mmCIF file of C-alpha atoms in Angstrom:
data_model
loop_
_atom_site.group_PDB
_atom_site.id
_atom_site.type_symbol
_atom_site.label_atom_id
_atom_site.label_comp_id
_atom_site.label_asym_id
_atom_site.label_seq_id
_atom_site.Cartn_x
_atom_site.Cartn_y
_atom_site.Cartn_z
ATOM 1 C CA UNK L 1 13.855 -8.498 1.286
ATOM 2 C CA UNK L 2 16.291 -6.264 3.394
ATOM 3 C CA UNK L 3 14.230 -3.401 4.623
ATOM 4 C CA UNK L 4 10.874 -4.677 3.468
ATOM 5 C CA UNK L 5 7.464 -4.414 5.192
ATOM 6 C CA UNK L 6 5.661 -7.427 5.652
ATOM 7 C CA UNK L 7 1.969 -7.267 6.428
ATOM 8 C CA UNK L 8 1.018 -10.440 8.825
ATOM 9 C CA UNK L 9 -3.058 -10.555 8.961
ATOM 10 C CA UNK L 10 -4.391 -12.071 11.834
ATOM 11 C CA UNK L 11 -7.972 -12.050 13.640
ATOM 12 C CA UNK L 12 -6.452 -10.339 16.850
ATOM 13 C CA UNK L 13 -3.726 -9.422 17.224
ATOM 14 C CA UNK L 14 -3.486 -10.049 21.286
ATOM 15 C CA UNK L 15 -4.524 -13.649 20.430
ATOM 16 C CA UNK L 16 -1.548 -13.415 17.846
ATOM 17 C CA UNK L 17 1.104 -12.377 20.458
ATOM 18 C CA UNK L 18 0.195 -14.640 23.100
ATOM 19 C CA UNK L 19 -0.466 -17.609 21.033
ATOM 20 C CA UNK L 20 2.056 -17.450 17.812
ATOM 21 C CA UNK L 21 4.740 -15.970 19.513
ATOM 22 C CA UNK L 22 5.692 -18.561 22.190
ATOM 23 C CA UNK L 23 6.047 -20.898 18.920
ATOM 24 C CA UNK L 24 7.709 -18.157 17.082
ATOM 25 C CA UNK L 25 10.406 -17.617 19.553
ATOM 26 C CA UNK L 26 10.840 -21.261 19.999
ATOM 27 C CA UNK L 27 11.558 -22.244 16.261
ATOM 28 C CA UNK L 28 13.642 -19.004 16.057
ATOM 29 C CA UNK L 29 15.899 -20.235 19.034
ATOM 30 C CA UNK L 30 15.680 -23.951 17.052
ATOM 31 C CA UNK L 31 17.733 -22.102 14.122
ATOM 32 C CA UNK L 32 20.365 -20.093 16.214
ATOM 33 C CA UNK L 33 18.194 -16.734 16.827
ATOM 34 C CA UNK L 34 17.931 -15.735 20.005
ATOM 35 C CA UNK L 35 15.392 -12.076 21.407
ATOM 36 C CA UNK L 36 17.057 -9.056 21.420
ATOM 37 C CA UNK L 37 18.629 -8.166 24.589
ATOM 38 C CA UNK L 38 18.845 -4.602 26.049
ATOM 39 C CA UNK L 39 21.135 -4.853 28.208
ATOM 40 C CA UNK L 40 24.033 -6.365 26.112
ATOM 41 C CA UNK L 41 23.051 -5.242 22.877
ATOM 42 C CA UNK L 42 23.040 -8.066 21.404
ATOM 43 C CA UNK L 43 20.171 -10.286 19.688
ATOM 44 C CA UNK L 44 18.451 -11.431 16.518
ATOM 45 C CA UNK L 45 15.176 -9.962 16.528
ATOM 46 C CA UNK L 46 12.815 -7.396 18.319
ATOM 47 C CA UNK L 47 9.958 -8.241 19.597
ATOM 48 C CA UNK L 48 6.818 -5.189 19.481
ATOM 49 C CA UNK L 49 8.903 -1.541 20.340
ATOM 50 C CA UNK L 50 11.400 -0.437 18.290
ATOM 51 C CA UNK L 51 14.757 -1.835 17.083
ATOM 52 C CA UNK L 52 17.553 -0.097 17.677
ATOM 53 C CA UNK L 53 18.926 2.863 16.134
ATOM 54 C CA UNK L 54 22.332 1.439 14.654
ATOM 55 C CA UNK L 55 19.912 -1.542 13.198
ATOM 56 C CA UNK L 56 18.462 -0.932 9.418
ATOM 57 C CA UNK L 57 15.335 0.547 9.071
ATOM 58 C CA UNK L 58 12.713 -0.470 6.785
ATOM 59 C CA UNK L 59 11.976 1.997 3.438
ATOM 60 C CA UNK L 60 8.917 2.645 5.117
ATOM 61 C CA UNK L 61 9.353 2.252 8.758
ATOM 62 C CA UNK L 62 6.390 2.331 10.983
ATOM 63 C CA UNK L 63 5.405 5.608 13.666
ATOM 64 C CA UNK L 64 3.510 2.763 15.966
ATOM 65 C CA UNK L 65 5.903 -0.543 16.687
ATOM 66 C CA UNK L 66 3.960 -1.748 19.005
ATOM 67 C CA UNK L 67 2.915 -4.597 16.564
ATOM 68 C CA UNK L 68 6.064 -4.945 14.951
ATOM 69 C CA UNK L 69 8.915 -7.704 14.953
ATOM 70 C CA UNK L 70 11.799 -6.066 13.811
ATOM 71 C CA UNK L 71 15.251 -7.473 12.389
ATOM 72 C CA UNK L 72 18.730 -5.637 11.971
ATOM 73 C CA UNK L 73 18.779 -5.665 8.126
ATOM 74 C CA UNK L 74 15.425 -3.581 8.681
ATOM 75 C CA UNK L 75 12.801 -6.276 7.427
ATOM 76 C CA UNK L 76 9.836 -5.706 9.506
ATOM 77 C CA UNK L 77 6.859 -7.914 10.037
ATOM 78 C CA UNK L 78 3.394 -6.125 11.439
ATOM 79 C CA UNK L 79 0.266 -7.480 13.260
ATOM 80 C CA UNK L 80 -2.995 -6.513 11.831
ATOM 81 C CA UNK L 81 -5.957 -7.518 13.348
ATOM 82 C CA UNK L 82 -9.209 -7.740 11.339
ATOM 83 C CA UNK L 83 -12.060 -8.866 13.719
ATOM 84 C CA UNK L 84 -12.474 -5.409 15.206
ATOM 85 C CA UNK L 85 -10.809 -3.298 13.652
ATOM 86 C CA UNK L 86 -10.488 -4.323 9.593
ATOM 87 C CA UNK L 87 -11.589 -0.956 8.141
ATOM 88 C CA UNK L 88 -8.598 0.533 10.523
ATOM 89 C CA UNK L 89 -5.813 -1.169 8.182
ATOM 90 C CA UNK L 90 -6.967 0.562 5.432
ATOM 91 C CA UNK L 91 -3.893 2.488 3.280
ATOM 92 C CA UNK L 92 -1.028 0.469 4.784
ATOM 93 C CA UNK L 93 2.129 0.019 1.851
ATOM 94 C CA UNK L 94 3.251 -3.701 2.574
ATOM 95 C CA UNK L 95 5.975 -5.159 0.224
ATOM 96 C CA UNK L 96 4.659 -8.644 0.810
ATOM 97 C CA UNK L 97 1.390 -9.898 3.282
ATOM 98 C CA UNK L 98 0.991 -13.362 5.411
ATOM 99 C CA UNK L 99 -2.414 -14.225 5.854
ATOM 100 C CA UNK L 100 -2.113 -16.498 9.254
ATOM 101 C CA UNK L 101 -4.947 -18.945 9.956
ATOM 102 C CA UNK L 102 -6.584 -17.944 6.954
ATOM 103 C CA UNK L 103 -9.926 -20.039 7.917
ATOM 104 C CA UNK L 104 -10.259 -17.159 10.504
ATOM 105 C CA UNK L 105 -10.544 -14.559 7.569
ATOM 106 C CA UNK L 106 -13.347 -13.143 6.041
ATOM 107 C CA UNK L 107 -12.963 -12.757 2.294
ATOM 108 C CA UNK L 108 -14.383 -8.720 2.790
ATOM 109 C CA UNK L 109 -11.412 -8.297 4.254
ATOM 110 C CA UNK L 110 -9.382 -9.160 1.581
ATOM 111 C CA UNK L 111 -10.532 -5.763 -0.045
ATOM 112 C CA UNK L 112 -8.615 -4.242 2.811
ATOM 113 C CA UNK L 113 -5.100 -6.558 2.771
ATOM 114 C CA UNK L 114 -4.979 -6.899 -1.083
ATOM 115 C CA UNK L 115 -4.567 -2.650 -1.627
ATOM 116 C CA UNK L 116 -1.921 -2.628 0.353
ATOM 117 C CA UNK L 117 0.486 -4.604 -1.725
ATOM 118 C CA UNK L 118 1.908 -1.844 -3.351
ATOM 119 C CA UNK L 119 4.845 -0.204 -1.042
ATOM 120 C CA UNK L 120 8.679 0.357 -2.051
ATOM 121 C CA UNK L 121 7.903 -0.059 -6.047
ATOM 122 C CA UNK L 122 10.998 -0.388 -8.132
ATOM 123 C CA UNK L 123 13.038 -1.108 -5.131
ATOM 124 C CA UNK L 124 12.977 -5.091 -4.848
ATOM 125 C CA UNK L 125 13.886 -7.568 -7.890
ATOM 126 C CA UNK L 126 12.605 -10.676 -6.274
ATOM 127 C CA UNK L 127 9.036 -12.507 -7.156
ATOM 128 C CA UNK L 128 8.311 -12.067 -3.329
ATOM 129 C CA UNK L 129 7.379 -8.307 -3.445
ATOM 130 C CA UNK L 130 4.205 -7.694 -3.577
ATOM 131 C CA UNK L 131 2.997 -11.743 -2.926
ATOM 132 C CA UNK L 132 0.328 -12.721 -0.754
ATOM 133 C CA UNK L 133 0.832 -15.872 1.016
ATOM 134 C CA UNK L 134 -2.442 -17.549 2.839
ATOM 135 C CA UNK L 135 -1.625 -20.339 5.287
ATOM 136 C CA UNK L 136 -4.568 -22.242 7.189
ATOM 137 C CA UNK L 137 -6.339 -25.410 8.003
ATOM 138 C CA UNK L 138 -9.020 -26.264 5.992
ATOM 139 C CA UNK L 139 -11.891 -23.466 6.111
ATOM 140 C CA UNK L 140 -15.480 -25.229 7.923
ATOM 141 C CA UNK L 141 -17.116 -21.819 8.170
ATOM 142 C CA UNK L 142 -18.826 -20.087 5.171
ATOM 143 C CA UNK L 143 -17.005 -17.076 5.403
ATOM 144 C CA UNK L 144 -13.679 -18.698 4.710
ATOM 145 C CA UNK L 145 -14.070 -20.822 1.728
ATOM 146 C CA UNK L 146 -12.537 -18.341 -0.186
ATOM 147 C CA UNK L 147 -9.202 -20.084 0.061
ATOM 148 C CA UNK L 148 -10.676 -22.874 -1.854
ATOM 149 C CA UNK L 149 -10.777 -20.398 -4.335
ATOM 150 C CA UNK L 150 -7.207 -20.202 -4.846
ATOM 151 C CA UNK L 151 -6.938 -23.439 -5.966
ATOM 152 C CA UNK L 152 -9.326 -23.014 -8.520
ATOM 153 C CA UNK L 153 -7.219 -20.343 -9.433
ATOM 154 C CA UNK L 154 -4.012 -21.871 -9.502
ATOM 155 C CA UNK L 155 -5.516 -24.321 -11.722
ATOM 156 C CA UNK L 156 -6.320 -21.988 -14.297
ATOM 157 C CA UNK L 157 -3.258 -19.939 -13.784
ATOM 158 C CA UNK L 158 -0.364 -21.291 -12.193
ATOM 159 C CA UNK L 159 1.587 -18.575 -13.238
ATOM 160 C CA UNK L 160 0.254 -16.143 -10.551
ATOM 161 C CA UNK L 161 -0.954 -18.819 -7.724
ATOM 162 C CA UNK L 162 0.154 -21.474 -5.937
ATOM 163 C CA UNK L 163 -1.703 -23.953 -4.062
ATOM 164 C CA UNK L 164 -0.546 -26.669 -1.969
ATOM 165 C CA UNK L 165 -2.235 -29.268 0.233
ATOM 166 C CA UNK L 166 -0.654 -29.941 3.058
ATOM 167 C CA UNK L 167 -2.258 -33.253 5.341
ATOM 168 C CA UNK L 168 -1.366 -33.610 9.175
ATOM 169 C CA UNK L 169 1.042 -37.003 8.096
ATOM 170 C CA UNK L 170 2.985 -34.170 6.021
ATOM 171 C CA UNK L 171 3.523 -32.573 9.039
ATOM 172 C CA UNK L 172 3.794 -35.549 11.865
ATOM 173 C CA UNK L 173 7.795 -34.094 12.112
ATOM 174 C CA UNK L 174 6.386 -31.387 14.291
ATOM 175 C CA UNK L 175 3.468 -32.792 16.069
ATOM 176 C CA UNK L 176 3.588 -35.286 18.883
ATOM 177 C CA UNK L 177 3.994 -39.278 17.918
ATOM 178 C CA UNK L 178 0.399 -39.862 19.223
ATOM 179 C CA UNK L 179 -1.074 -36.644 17.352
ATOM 180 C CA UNK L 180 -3.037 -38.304 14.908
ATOM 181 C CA UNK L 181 -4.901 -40.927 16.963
ATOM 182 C CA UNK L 182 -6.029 -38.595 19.569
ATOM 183 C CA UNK L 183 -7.167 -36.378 17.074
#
């Protein structure tokens, strides 16, 4: 979604930065995209400040960037932390929202994230505008078992959710070959 504004929900966002984006920039370099350099102008992605001016912007670009990962065709993605702060993100406009580690979510604050899902109507002809995607382990706190709510809910309508079960064999690809046991 070229000049979209992607809402990325996270507990902090400080933990965020310093622990998803070592990863981030990691599996970004793994497909080809490297940091945006300032010095030769040239680069994939910005990383919290704004892009730069010949880039796209987004429809509804941010004042703040500091939370911000920017690309050139003007898709942004922006940090919002909800253990402090959750009433703050009230009356964002996202055209699509990641909920990151959603075991670290409390459902309350999906009456915060779930208004938001309204920005750039009209402009966007693809089933991801306006989606909310919810990635996690499996919830062991009360205040998350929420998300085993959406498979109840894709059960009964798998039109509007999906649910999928992911085990840590599914993902041995990425984990170390001695992952499992030590676990």
């Amino acid at each position: 979604l070229p000049r979209a504004k992607c809402g990325w929900g996270v507990k902090t966002v400080k933990k965020a930065k310093s622990k998803l984006t070592p990863n981030l920039k990691s599996r970004l370099e793994d497909w080809g995209l490297k940091e945006y350099n300032w010095s030769t102008g040239r680069g994939d992605y910005v990383l919290w400040r704004k892009p730069p001016a010949h880039w796209d912007q987004p429809y509804e670009a941010p004042d703040n960037w500091d939370n911000c990962i920017s690309w050139p065709n003007g898709f942004i993605i922006e940090l919002e932390g909800f253990k402090m702060t959750s009433e703050e993100n009230r009356g964002s406009n996202f055209d699509m929202y990641v909920i990151d580690e959603g075991l670290n979510i409390k459902q309350e604050w999906l009456k915060v994230i779930l208004p938001t899902l309204r920005a750039n109507v009209g402009k966007f002809d693809s089933p991801l505008h306006h989606m909310l995607f919810v990635f996690s382990s499996p919830p062991w706190k009360p205040d998350a078992q929420w998300i085993w709510k959406i498979e109840e809910d894709a059960k009964r309508e798998p039109e509007n959710y999906y649910f999928c079960l992911v085990k840590t064999r599914d993902n041995q690809a990425f984990l170390p070959h001695d992952y499992i046991p030590t676990l």
